[in-house]
Every structure is written in C-alpha cells, then in structure tokens.
XYZ file of C-alpha atoms in Angstrom:
650
model
C 25.583 71.556 93.047
C 28.232 74.329 92.774
C 28.868 77.062 95.019
C 31.334 79.930 95.982
C 33.571 79.698 98.977
C 35.135 82.658 100.588
C 37.707 82.886 103.456
C 39.025 86.387 104.721
C 41.348 86.922 107.487
C 41.427 90.416 109.009
C 44.684 91.569 110.581
C 46.516 94.541 112.014
C 48.749 96.227 109.425
C 50.660 93.703 107.609
C 54.265 94.206 106.495
C 53.991 96.000 103.081
C 57.353 94.524 101.733
C 55.835 90.825 102.125
C 52.151 91.375 101.820
C 51.994 89.747 98.412
C 54.096 86.887 99.143
C 51.889 86.171 102.334
C 48.724 86.212 100.372
C 50.094 84.249 97.342
C 51.565 81.547 99.884
C 48.083 81.299 101.492
C 46.601 80.869 98.034
C 49.021 78.333 96.849
C 48.470 76.249 100.024
C 44.664 76.218 99.356
C 45.163 75.186 95.848
C 47.641 72.401 97.012
C 45.070 70.869 99.530
C 41.969 71.346 97.082
C 44.003 69.359 94.427
C 44.985 66.879 96.927
C 41.314 66.076 98.001
C 40.073 66.071 94.417
C 37.802 69.002 95.003
C 36.892 70.580 91.617
C 36.268 74.312 91.006
C 36.073 76.722 88.164
C 38.313 79.565 89.366
C 40.304 80.548 92.339
C 41.166 84.409 93.135
C 43.319 85.836 96.033
C 42.909 89.224 97.548
C 45.267 91.220 99.585
C 45.313 94.699 101.272
C 47.198 96.060 104.218
C 44.710 94.604 106.702
C 43.524 91.404 105.173
C 44.278 88.425 103.043
C 41.351 86.592 101.398
C 40.752 83.799 98.874
C 37.549 83.299 96.871
C 36.830 79.937 95.262
C 34.111 80.158 92.401
C 31.953 77.226 91.405
C 33.276 74.694 94.048
C 31.524 71.279 93.869
C 29.922 70.432 96.737
C 28.569 67.175 96.019
C 30.615 65.527 93.310
C 34.163 65.621 94.317
C 35.577 63.981 91.281
C 34.965 60.519 92.972
C 32.600 58.042 91.169
C 32.966 55.582 94.126
C 33.703 56.053 97.666
C 37.304 56.900 97.488
C 39.765 57.372 100.527
C 41.109 60.871 100.768
C 43.624 62.449 103.085
C 42.123 64.202 105.847
C 44.252 67.402 106.181
C 45.940 67.539 109.357
C 49.561 68.411 109.854
C 50.118 65.917 112.612
C 48.155 62.946 111.456
C 47.107 62.064 108.038
C 44.289 59.779 108.725
C 42.114 58.198 106.056
C 38.237 58.686 105.893
C 35.505 58.242 103.539
C 34.319 61.499 102.177
C 30.495 62.189 101.717
C 28.659 65.133 100.756
C 28.087 66.445 104.332
C 31.713 66.579 105.006
C 32.609 69.349 102.583
C 32.521 71.997 105.098
C 34.685 69.975 107.411
C 37.106 69.475 104.656
C 37.269 73.076 103.558
C 37.827 74.003 107.239
C 40.646 71.802 107.648
C 42.170 73.049 104.345
C 42.013 76.511 105.751
C 43.485 75.624 108.961
C 46.400 73.932 107.444
C 46.901 76.436 104.896
C 47.041 79.251 107.506
C 49.756 77.205 109.390
C 51.849 76.468 106.512
C 52.155 80.056 105.289
C 55.862 80.803 105.035
C 56.340 83.639 107.432
C 59.847 85.331 108.406
C 58.885 86.273 111.987
C 55.842 85.089 113.765
C 54.463 86.679 116.608
C 52.093 85.608 119.512
C 49.334 87.963 120.887
C 46.721 87.796 123.776
C 46.500 84.822 125.901
C 46.509 82.277 123.293
C 49.261 80.210 121.842
C 48.749 81.099 118.224
C 51.321 82.486 115.842
C 51.017 84.836 112.952
C 52.961 87.515 111.311
C 50.336 89.953 112.985
C 47.422 89.662 115.433
C 44.482 88.389 113.746
C 41.426 90.318 114.466
C 38.596 88.786 112.321
C 37.746 85.660 110.276
C 34.956 85.126 107.825
C 34.191 81.765 106.215
C 31.297 81.509 103.960
C 30.173 78.711 101.556
C 27.598 80.212 99.224
C 24.906 81.871 101.580
C 25.992 79.852 104.714
C 28.299 81.015 107.355
C 30.600 77.932 108.518
C 30.474 78.216 112.167
C 33.990 77.490 113.495
C 36.804 78.587 115.801
C 40.205 79.165 114.106
C 43.142 80.809 115.977
C 40.952 81.402 119.048
C 38.320 83.453 116.717
C 34.853 82.543 115.921
C 33.936 83.033 112.130
C 31.324 85.581 111.401
C 29.635 87.546 108.706
C 31.616 90.873 109.445
C 34.193 92.364 107.374
C 35.844 95.851 107.601
C 35.889 98.702 105.316
C 38.369 101.736 105.139
C 39.574 102.827 108.568
C 38.811 106.316 107.549
C 34.978 105.587 107.358
C 33.083 106.733 110.536
C 31.218 103.176 110.237
C 33.380 100.758 108.514
C 31.637 97.427 109.655
C 30.209 95.590 106.771
C 27.679 92.755 107.022
C 28.394 90.124 104.220
C 25.300 87.806 103.328
C 26.822 85.556 100.672
C 30.316 84.842 99.311
C 29.293 85.936 95.625
C 29.006 89.655 96.784
C 32.901 89.755 97.606
C 34.780 91.903 96.870
C 32.239 94.258 95.319
C 30.755 94.860 98.736
C 33.999 96.084 100.010
C 34.451 98.333 97.136
C 30.904 99.889 97.340
C 30.593 100.192 101.147
C 34.030 100.097 102.558
C 35.986 102.136 99.844
C 38.439 99.275 99.373
C 39.729 97.715 96.384
C 40.605 94.193 97.543
C 42.029 92.765 94.281
C 45.923 93.565 94.420
C 46.518 93.498 90.834
C 43.558 95.747 90.034
C 44.770 98.144 92.631
C 48.303 98.113 91.187
C 46.978 98.782 87.675
C 45.085 101.787 88.722
C 48.126 103.342 90.269
C 50.161 102.787 87.293
C 47.455 104.077 84.986
C 46.997 107.239 87.283
C 50.696 107.918 87.444
C 51.340 107.704 83.694
C 48.205 110.043 83.101
C 49.625 112.804 85.577
C 53.306 112.655 84.291
C 52.155 112.964 80.755
C 50.460 116.360 81.580
C 53.612 117.798 82.601
C 55.702 115.833 79.902
C 57.611 114.068 82.556
C 59.022 110.413 82.800
C 58.463 108.377 85.932
C 60.739 105.417 86.860
C 57.923 102.927 88.266
C 60.531 100.821 90.252
C 59.086 97.242 90.745
C 59.782 97.130 94.489
C 58.581 100.637 95.279
C 55.403 100.115 93.220
C 54.498 96.770 95.101
C 55.245 98.456 98.572
C 52.851 101.315 97.753
C 50.271 98.908 96.397
C 50.427 96.933 99.520
C 50.055 100.054 101.697
C 47.056 101.631 100.022
C 43.693 100.188 99.965
C 41.872 102.883 97.889
C 44.575 104.463 95.767
C 44.258 108.357 94.920
C 47.393 109.456 92.975
C 48.109 113.298 93.273
C 51.120 115.547 91.928
C 53.074 117.532 94.180
C 56.309 119.749 93.890
C 59.308 120.862 96.019
C 61.602 123.874 95.886
C 63.617 124.033 92.650
C 66.759 125.100 94.637
C 67.011 121.853 96.390
C 67.812 120.260 92.941
C 71.519 121.013 93.879
C 71.425 118.271 96.376
C 73.068 115.100 95.002
C 70.529 112.893 93.044
C 71.114 109.833 95.145
C 69.874 111.661 98.263
C 66.814 113.190 96.594
C 65.753 109.773 95.292
C 66.634 108.272 98.603
C 64.340 110.709 100.367
C 61.375 110.693 97.864
C 61.342 107.022 96.995
C 62.332 105.224 100.323
C 61.570 107.571 103.156
C 58.411 109.246 101.782
C 57.254 106.350 99.298
C 56.745 108.691 96.434
C 57.538 108.617 92.768
C 60.119 111.013 91.390
C 59.648 112.627 88.052
C 62.440 113.090 85.258
C 62.551 115.505 82.266
C 65.019 113.106 80.627
C 66.576 109.668 81.665
C 68.596 110.853 84.619
C 67.481 114.553 84.859
C 65.174 115.233 87.985
C 62.546 118.030 87.867
C 61.124 119.397 91.159
C 58.037 117.210 90.906
C 56.909 114.055 92.583
C 53.832 111.892 92.493
C 52.330 110.299 95.735
C 49.469 107.994 96.337
C 46.720 108.874 99.005
C 44.705 106.221 100.855
C 41.549 108.365 100.963
C 39.766 110.765 98.711
C 39.396 114.162 100.028
C 37.140 117.018 98.645
C 39.875 119.468 99.267
C 43.004 117.684 97.590
C 45.175 120.908 97.862
C 45.533 120.454 101.773
C 47.011 117.082 101.389
C 49.270 118.278 98.389
C 50.562 121.081 100.595
C 51.289 118.856 103.391
C 53.391 116.631 101.307
C 55.163 119.623 99.747
C 55.811 120.885 103.387
C 57.244 117.392 104.639
C 59.670 116.921 101.506
C 60.782 120.725 101.733
C 61.558 120.361 105.446
C 63.518 116.867 104.852
C 65.636 118.842 102.028
C 66.091 122.019 104.088
C 67.710 119.598 106.691
C 69.918 117.889 104.215
C 71.209 121.118 102.986
C 72.110 122.061 106.716
C 73.819 118.757 107.093
C 75.657 118.923 103.781
C 77.028 122.621 104.639
C 78.125 121.381 108.077
C 79.994 118.301 106.633
C 81.898 120.196 103.863
C 83.478 122.727 106.428
C 86.335 120.324 106.696
C 87.804 117.779 104.654
C 86.642 114.134 104.680
C 90.006 112.872 105.611
C 89.879 114.785 108.881
C 87.206 112.321 109.947
C 89.723 109.211 109.885
C 90.637 109.801 113.628
C 87.060 110.015 114.626
C 86.733 106.480 113.410
C 88.750 105.463 116.689
C 85.783 106.125 118.908
C 83.310 103.992 116.544
C 83.364 100.139 117.432
C 83.418 98.029 114.430
C 82.329 94.832 116.170
C 83.234 92.962 119.307
C 86.838 91.687 119.166
C 87.497 93.231 115.989
C 88.447 96.753 117.194
C 87.196 100.175 116.086
C 86.436 101.296 112.475
C 90.004 102.910 112.535
C 91.304 99.390 113.188
C 89.333 97.875 110.234
C 90.439 100.771 108.114
C 94.225 100.029 108.734
C 93.520 96.330 108.077
C 91.830 97.230 104.515
C 94.918 99.198 103.902
C 97.199 96.329 104.279
C 95.054 93.977 102.273
C 94.418 96.491 99.497
C 98.183 97.208 99.071
C 99.041 93.567 98.881
C 96.133 93.014 96.155
C 97.303 96.080 94.367
C 100.925 94.808 94.058
C 99.641 91.575 92.506
C 97.212 93.023 89.879
C 99.451 96.020 89.217
C 97.221 99.086 90.232
C 98.460 102.258 91.483
C 99.461 101.832 95.054
C 99.026 105.379 96.063
C 95.488 105.285 94.861
C 94.635 101.998 96.711
C 96.302 103.493 99.857
C 94.270 106.788 99.610
C 90.922 104.927 98.882
C 91.582 102.698 101.957
C 91.885 105.431 104.270
C 88.974 107.310 103.074
C 86.670 104.252 102.952
C 85.075 104.684 106.174
C 85.343 108.404 106.842
C 82.048 109.355 105.702
C 80.479 107.017 108.500
C 81.066 110.140 110.942
C 79.284 112.710 108.593
C 75.942 114.076 109.784
C 74.243 112.882 106.554
C 75.197 109.189 107.103
C 74.353 109.405 110.855
C 70.788 110.491 109.710
C 70.602 108.188 106.720
C 72.705 105.109 106.990
C 71.832 103.712 103.463
C 73.780 106.994 102.178
C 77.180 105.520 103.327
C 79.509 105.175 100.399
C 77.381 107.573 98.334
C 78.270 110.585 100.716
C 81.983 109.426 100.837
C 82.021 109.739 96.917
C 80.498 113.146 97.071
C 82.704 114.535 99.807
C 85.780 113.220 98.319
C 84.905 114.648 94.914
C 84.338 118.076 96.576
C 87.861 117.792 98.229
C 89.334 117.149 94.689
C 90.381 113.694 95.213
C 91.214 111.233 92.255
C 87.987 110.211 90.365
C 88.797 106.498 90.906
C 89.326 107.024 94.522
C 86.063 108.875 94.920
C 84.100 106.151 92.893
C 85.921 103.290 94.745
C 84.320 104.752 98.248
C 80.862 104.111 96.747
C 81.467 100.864 95.014
C 83.366 99.121 97.888
C 79.910 98.027 99.155
C 78.764 96.525 95.742
C 77.357 93.961 94.880
C 74.866 94.464 97.756
C 72.621 91.685 96.519
C 72.743 88.872 93.873
C 71.978 90.841 90.658
C 73.586 94.220 91.922
C 76.116 96.047 89.609
C 79.649 94.845 89.982
C 82.627 97.465 90.111
C 84.609 97.456 87.044
C 87.032 100.272 88.137
C 90.202 98.412 89.425
C 90.482 100.586 92.599
C 86.975 99.805 93.567
C 87.482 96.225 93.087
C 90.545 96.164 95.272
C 88.814 98.115 97.995
C 85.559 95.930 97.770
C 87.647 92.664 98.097
C 89.622 93.829 100.750
C 86.542 95.043 102.822
C 84.656 91.937 102.295
C 87.425 89.386 103.197
C 88.057 91.445 106.202
C 84.503 90.941 107.422
C 84.459 87.182 106.454
C 87.567 86.138 108.362
C 86.859 88.618 111.400
C 83.447 87.161 111.904
C 84.090 83.740 111.226
C 87.478 83.186 112.914
C 87.820 85.820 115.669
C 84.267 85.696 116.834
C 84.111 81.954 116.307
C 80.858 82.123 114.684
C 80.008 78.288 113.967
C 76.518 78.654 112.665
C 76.063 80.670 109.573
C 72.724 79.466 108.618
C 70.802 82.811 109.440
C 73.709 84.753 107.980
C 72.799 88.130 109.743
C 76.357 89.621 108.701
C 75.838 88.768 105.025
C 78.934 86.641 104.752
C 77.660 84.409 102.007
C 76.702 87.256 100.027
C 80.250 88.942 100.634
C 81.913 85.694 99.180
C 79.758 85.649 96.117
C 80.534 89.580 95.831
C 84.353 88.682 95.860
C 83.919 85.800 93.349
C 81.980 87.920 90.862
C 84.190 90.736 91.102
C 87.175 88.368 90.380
C 85.297 86.549 87.509
C 83.796 89.770 85.803
C 86.961 91.646 85.960
C 89.409 88.567 85.382
C 91.294 89.384 88.237
C 94.259 86.762 88.614
C 94.554 86.537 92.318
C 94.752 83.410 94.514
C 92.091 83.504 97.263
C 94.157 81.021 99.309
C 97.053 83.652 99.422
C 94.613 86.578 100.042
C 93.317 84.609 103.144
C 96.794 83.857 104.400
C 97.765 87.572 104.223
C 94.439 88.501 106.092
C 95.296 85.687 108.658
C 98.799 87.308 109.106
C 97.085 90.799 109.812
C 94.849 89.333 112.470
C 97.572 86.993 113.810
C 95.691 83.932 113.317
C 97.180 80.356 113.014
C 97.505 79.006 109.563
C 95.551 75.767 110.680
C 92.323 77.644 110.492
C 92.550 78.462 106.789
C 90.791 75.513 105.828
C 87.657 76.722 107.511
C 87.416 79.738 105.196
C 88.453 77.802 102.031
C 85.537 75.192 102.769
C 83.179 78.217 103.411
C 84.146 79.745 100.296
C 84.146 76.494 98.007
C 80.634 75.725 99.344
C 79.395 78.883 98.294
C 80.672 78.855 94.869
C 79.401 75.252 94.466
C 75.809 76.496 95.328
C 76.256 79.244 92.827
C 76.904 76.869 89.892
C 75.175 73.649 90.825
C 71.776 74.462 89.509
C 72.733 74.406 85.913
C 75.506 71.830 85.929
C 76.391 68.280 87.413
C 77.495 68.531 91.020
C 80.185 66.235 90.497
C 81.312 68.088 87.573
C 81.367 71.432 89.413
C 83.281 69.884 92.367
C 86.036 68.460 89.943
C 86.660 71.955 88.643
C 86.596 73.649 92.000
C 89.067 71.275 93.464
C 91.356 71.812 90.620
C 91.163 75.561 90.183
C 93.827 76.142 93.092
C 91.669 78.829 94.715
C 92.067 80.814 91.564
C 88.486 81.697 90.229
C 89.080 84.435 87.605
C 88.842 82.076 84.822
C 86.050 79.761 86.459
C 83.196 80.589 84.227
C 85.098 80.098 81.114
C 86.422 76.914 82.414
C 83.158 75.729 83.301
C 81.785 76.636 79.772
C 84.579 74.727 77.915
C 84.754 71.672 79.894
C 80.755 71.463 79.595
C 81.047 71.420 75.867
C 83.835 68.571 76.043
C 81.641 66.501 78.426
C 79.173 66.090 75.501
C 81.955 64.559 73.358
C 82.486 60.757 73.377
C 86.191 61.149 73.174
C 86.386 62.883 76.446
C 84.023 60.346 78.124
C 86.650 57.902 76.621
C 89.488 59.761 78.463
C 87.541 59.593 81.804
C 87.027 55.834 81.533
C 90.741 55.403 80.498
C 91.897 57.382 83.664
C 89.309 55.308 85.788
C 90.839 52.153 84.566
C 94.378 53.465 85.330
C 93.393 54.484 88.662
C 91.812 50.923 89.402
C 94.823 49.179 88.093
C 97.237 51.252 90.272
C 94.917 50.903 93.199
C 94.721 46.953 92.920
C 98.497 46.639 92.330
C 100.638 46.161 95.514
C 103.418 48.324 93.799
C 104.317 51.767 95.164
C 104.484 54.494 92.648
C 107.999 55.937 92.686
C 107.585 58.323 89.664
C 110.876 57.125 88.168
C 110.561 55.847 84.630
C 113.542 54.071 83.170
C 114.139 53.497 79.423
C 116.048 50.124 80.236
C 112.682 48.427 81.198
C 111.101 49.211 77.840
C 110.153 46.180 75.715
C 107.499 47.314 73.428
C 107.237 50.358 71.124
C 103.985 51.457 72.343
C 105.590 51.978 75.726
C 108.462 54.374 74.098
C 105.694 56.099 71.912
C 103.258 56.753 74.842
C 105.996 58.025 77.059
C 107.351 60.474 74.409
C 103.848 61.746 73.700
C 103.223 62.318 77.570
C 106.660 64.400 77.480
C 105.407 66.548 74.729
C 101.904 67.032 76.132
C 103.285 67.829 79.488
C 105.382 70.520 77.805
C 102.478 72.032 75.809
C 100.317 71.889 78.944
C 102.804 74.031 80.950
C 102.404 77.052 78.354
C 98.617 76.428 78.285
C 98.326 76.835 82.016
C 100.558 79.823 81.904
C 98.186 81.337 79.124
C 94.831 79.945 80.940
C 94.066 77.962 77.711
C 91.656 75.316 79.252
C 90.592 74.311 75.572
C 94.115 73.578 74.623
C 94.859 71.488 77.701
C 91.734 69.332 77.035
C 92.602 68.732 73.356
C 95.899 67.765 74.350
C 94.882 65.218 76.938
C 92.330 63.827 74.540
C 95.335 63.028 72.074
C 96.293 60.729 74.727
C 93.401 58.324 74.218
C 94.180 56.318 71.079
C 97.724 55.612 72.226
C 96.847 54.629 75.608
C 94.213 52.245 74.338
C 96.771 50.524 71.994
C 99.080 50.297 75.190
C 96.174 48.590 77.096
C 95.530 46.244 73.734
C 99.060 45.287 72.946
C 100.859 44.997 76.268
C 100.322 43.071 79.475
C 101.033 45.390 82.310
C 101.697 42.495 84.900
C 104.646 39.933 84.167
C 107.226 38.276 86.197
C 109.731 41.222 86.514
C 108.534 43.660 89.161
C 110.784 46.484 87.619
C 109.115 46.336 84.320
C 105.601 46.439 86.097
C 106.612 49.313 88.138
C 108.010 51.124 85.090
C 104.631 50.729 83.233
C 102.490 51.666 86.328
C 104.562 55.006 86.480
C 103.860 55.765 82.786
C 100.051 55.377 83.435
C 100.307 57.284 86.474
C 101.606 60.299 84.582
C 98.505 60.245 82.347
C 96.527 60.279 85.686
C 98.352 63.242 86.836
C 98.123 65.256 83.769
C 94.265 64.571 83.609
C 93.930 65.679 87.128
C 94.994 68.910 86.293
C 91.539 69.644 84.752
C 89.648 66.875 86.239
C 89.664 65.990 90.139
C 90.569 62.319 90.864
C 87.461 62.161 93.071
C 85.249 62.542 89.911
C 87.388 59.881 87.992
C 86.832 57.493 90.912
C 83.091 57.963 90.955
C-alpha cells in the first residue's frame, strides 16, 4: 500500500539569506536516508517559508520496501549503526529515525539552544507535525510532541490550522492560512508580478538573484506594489540610492535604460490590504526620509576637502598592536611607492591615492552606512578635482571582495589594492600571532586570492617574496618569519588550481615560480598541454633516471666538467647541446616564453638516451665517472627550472 508522508518543522523567524539552503539540506538528508533504507516513493517535495521548513513524500511504499526477502538495513542512528530486520510495522519507526537524523545533520552556520533543553537549531523550534497518510505519528523530537496543528499567516486573527491528512498539504495552508509554502512558486509569482508592473511604466527591473531569493524567503504571501520617491533625490550618487533601496529596504529599483534610474521602486508586501495606498505611502515616506538624511550628510561632508580627514584617522584604531588607521595609511604609502617603482606607475598618483585611501572612513555617510566605504571616497575625491585614476583607486582598493568579484585594471588601483591587502595579511598573521586561520574572520584567504588574481589578470611582474620582505621591514619583523607567509600564500594558490589539475603538477609549478605569479595561468596551461605528449613524459623519466643514478653513486657533484676526461663523441655532443640550450633558456626566461623552454628541454631527450645506450657511466676512473655525473646533473638543473625536483622523484 502506498501513502503520503509529511513532516513540517515550525520555527521562529529563520534567517532569510540561508533559508533555501537549510530547507534543501533537510530535503537532501531525507532523500539520502530513504535511499539508504531502500524505501521507494514516487516524488519528494520540499517547502520553506520564513517560519517553517517541510518535506512531503508522495506515494511512499509502506509495505514493499524493495526487499523480496528479509534484508538487513541500517538503523538510522548517528552514534550506532545497528542492524535490524525491517518488517511492515517498522515503517513509522524508520521514518522517525530518518527525520531525527536529517534534522541533526542539517548544515547550520550557528546553532542556538533555547528553553531548558539541550537541543540545538538555528532558531527555536515551536511546533512539529509528522503525518503518514491520515495517521499522526506520535513522537517527541527536540522535546516537542508531534501534533496536527500548523500555523497560517501571523496577520490572521486565528492562524491555527488543524490538518487531517498529509495529502492536503500545502493547499490547506494557502486556503486557510494565506501562505504559499512552495518556495519556487512564491518566487515565480514575485517575478511575474514585478515584470507586469514594470512594463506598465516602461521600466526595466534588475532582478538580482541574491535580493530576489532573500525577499522570497522573507515573504509568505507576496503582494507586489509600485511606489516612488522624490525626483530631486536622483542627484544622490547611484551607488547610495541602490544600496538604500536594495539592501536596506529590500526593494527593487527601476531603470529607464540600463544604468539610468527613475524615481520608482517595487516592493513586496506580506499581506493583502483593502487600502493599498496606505502601505504605498508608508514606503514612500520611509525612502524619502532616508534620502533626505543622506542629502544632509553629503552637504556636511563636502564642506571640507577629503584630505583634511587624514589627521582624524589617528583617533580610529585599526586593530590591536597594529596602530591607528593613520599608521596603516602610512604603511600602505610605503608599500605602494615600492610597488610603483617596480611596475613603473606614476609615483605622485600612488602617493596621493595612498593618503586618501582611508579618509572617507571619517565621513558621515560611511559612519551611517559602512558598506559605502571606498565608494564615498571616490565620490568626494571627484568633487575635490582629484585625478580620475586616484578617485577610482579609492573605490577599487577593496576589490575583489569575493571570489567572482570584479578585478581592478587601473594600475593605480592595483597598486593600492595589493598594498592594503598585504598589510592586512602580515599584520594579522605575524604581529597578532594568529595561529588558527580556519574560520578566517579577517578574510585573509580572500585577500591572498585577491592579490594573486590582480597580479595574474593584469600581468604585474612583481615578486611576492620581495613584497613581503619590504612589508616586514616596515613592521620591523625578523626575516625568519617570511616562510610563514610564503607557505600561507602557496597553500591558497594550490587550493585555487588543484580542482582542475593534478596536485603534484601544481606543486611543481608553484615551487618553481620564485613567488612570481603574473604568468602562472599561462604556465599551467602550456605545461598541461605538454604533459599529454609522450616526449614530455620521456623527459620526466630521463630526469628521474638521472636523479636515481646520482643519488645511488657515492660521488659528490662538484659542477666542474673537464673536456680532458671525455672519451666518447656522445659526451662532447651532449655537453655542447646543454650549453646551447642553457643560453637559449636564459633569453626565454627573460621573455617569459615557457613554451620555448619546454621545447628546448625536449630536444635533450634523444641525445641523452643515446648517451645512456652507448656509454657506461661507471668505470675504473673516478674522474671520468664524476665528469659524466656532472653532465647529467646539468640536465637535471635545466629541467628543474620548470618542473620541481620533488615531482621528478615521485
């Protein structure tokens, strides 16, 4: 016999940004354990609103659990995986165990405890409903007894709904509780209504994915409405208008063209009112008041030049043991000037951008809305007629903020961004002796990847090791600690590229790059291509053979090769070829031509094989043996320019 199973967990307000993730995690855990126990079903659906997560399993097989004979199945228990024989009467017990473990295994960022119990969840759980067909499964989960009560909209006078069977869910919520429990149905309704309204005023709405999902998670019964604000507020910089509308008020701005805002916005209400004009006016009032405050802040901030805020930075602590923001700015200036000299950017612009970089942190707008740092610095510096590259660099110094964020391409921005990030990394890790970086609250790993991406995308020829040494000098740190930073950087880059490439292969490239990463992507691409060629693998095997011969011999390599000890033509030919390739590789390294280096090394394969076939390396004369080993060692040295010795050994 087949039936429908329902589990709903009623909670306090769940975090909107991760609601979808929590619900899907719960759903996937249930799917995993159903499959593990060979429980067949037709369909499984998950539901999520701001105060509930639920799963409905359609046509679950109560009798035939895909088992022809008595078959041992895992009893779901996190601590013990005991074995038992499943019979028809155990189906409810199994489903309960599945639910308990699925709740426990939901991946949550921060769990909390409530009441007198020892149970943990992201928010306090208020109600649990577990029904199989028409039968309520009486149980106690997280100190709560399961019941037939589910809750409708909080705006209803009587929002308690009595559910008789699992089939009626989620329709009963919609009819009696004014709630659309299906997440995607709710999302699609919001999208269609937004498009319909925007088309009426010939506007374009940017349906940003994160904002749309957050609004969908916040709203249980979406009613989409159009509102407007005072047209005079369009004088405010676009970034601030968008920040207020999207991230403070959770509304959708409307454009006339791609980047041209119009004084309209769309908001989503959680309740249907008879008089919609009232709620529209309230939203208008809130937005206009926000913008009125911003106009006041802007007028106050532009009364003086932004550079005048530099001395105010002395009163703001950057971090414990790292001085004030003024101290940080001076360090950034020293690092920026050093980088500018290496990559030939204008020193006066780098110096100016360094001193202006943190000045906007003392402004009224940034004090009120911290996310506007950098953006306001750019805006105020433009007002003060600063150079356009300097203004842009103040904004772009914080980029990339996340993995797929935009990379700055203006060189002044690149210099400032690298200087700011390297100061953060060394300051936090070394000065504050931060040993555990697993949680990474200071976004140090993101900062490292930011520096590497800026260098690679802009092909900035800078040695990271030298940059670290320069920063160490500014901090007066002993050079012995440089390895801590180097290992941290190499580890991050390794994790960045290891997904698409062989781990040993990536290690070999990183160990041979001398902390210069500007050509790293190209280098990986070229060597990846060569690795597929038989001749390249032949080169590796030759080097491996050379390494083993040198290792097993009792001779010390002295790097001196004397023509007097040559007996065979193969020795003379191989040495002359090595000298020629050595000369070619020097120019190839200077021009960063990895392709040419590899082709040159491959040319050594045939002569080296002839050398091995026609010459016995070990004979009675120790000087001749040593001479031959030195020739072979030269090949090993040349190959290790591109491929690390450790990879050849392994």
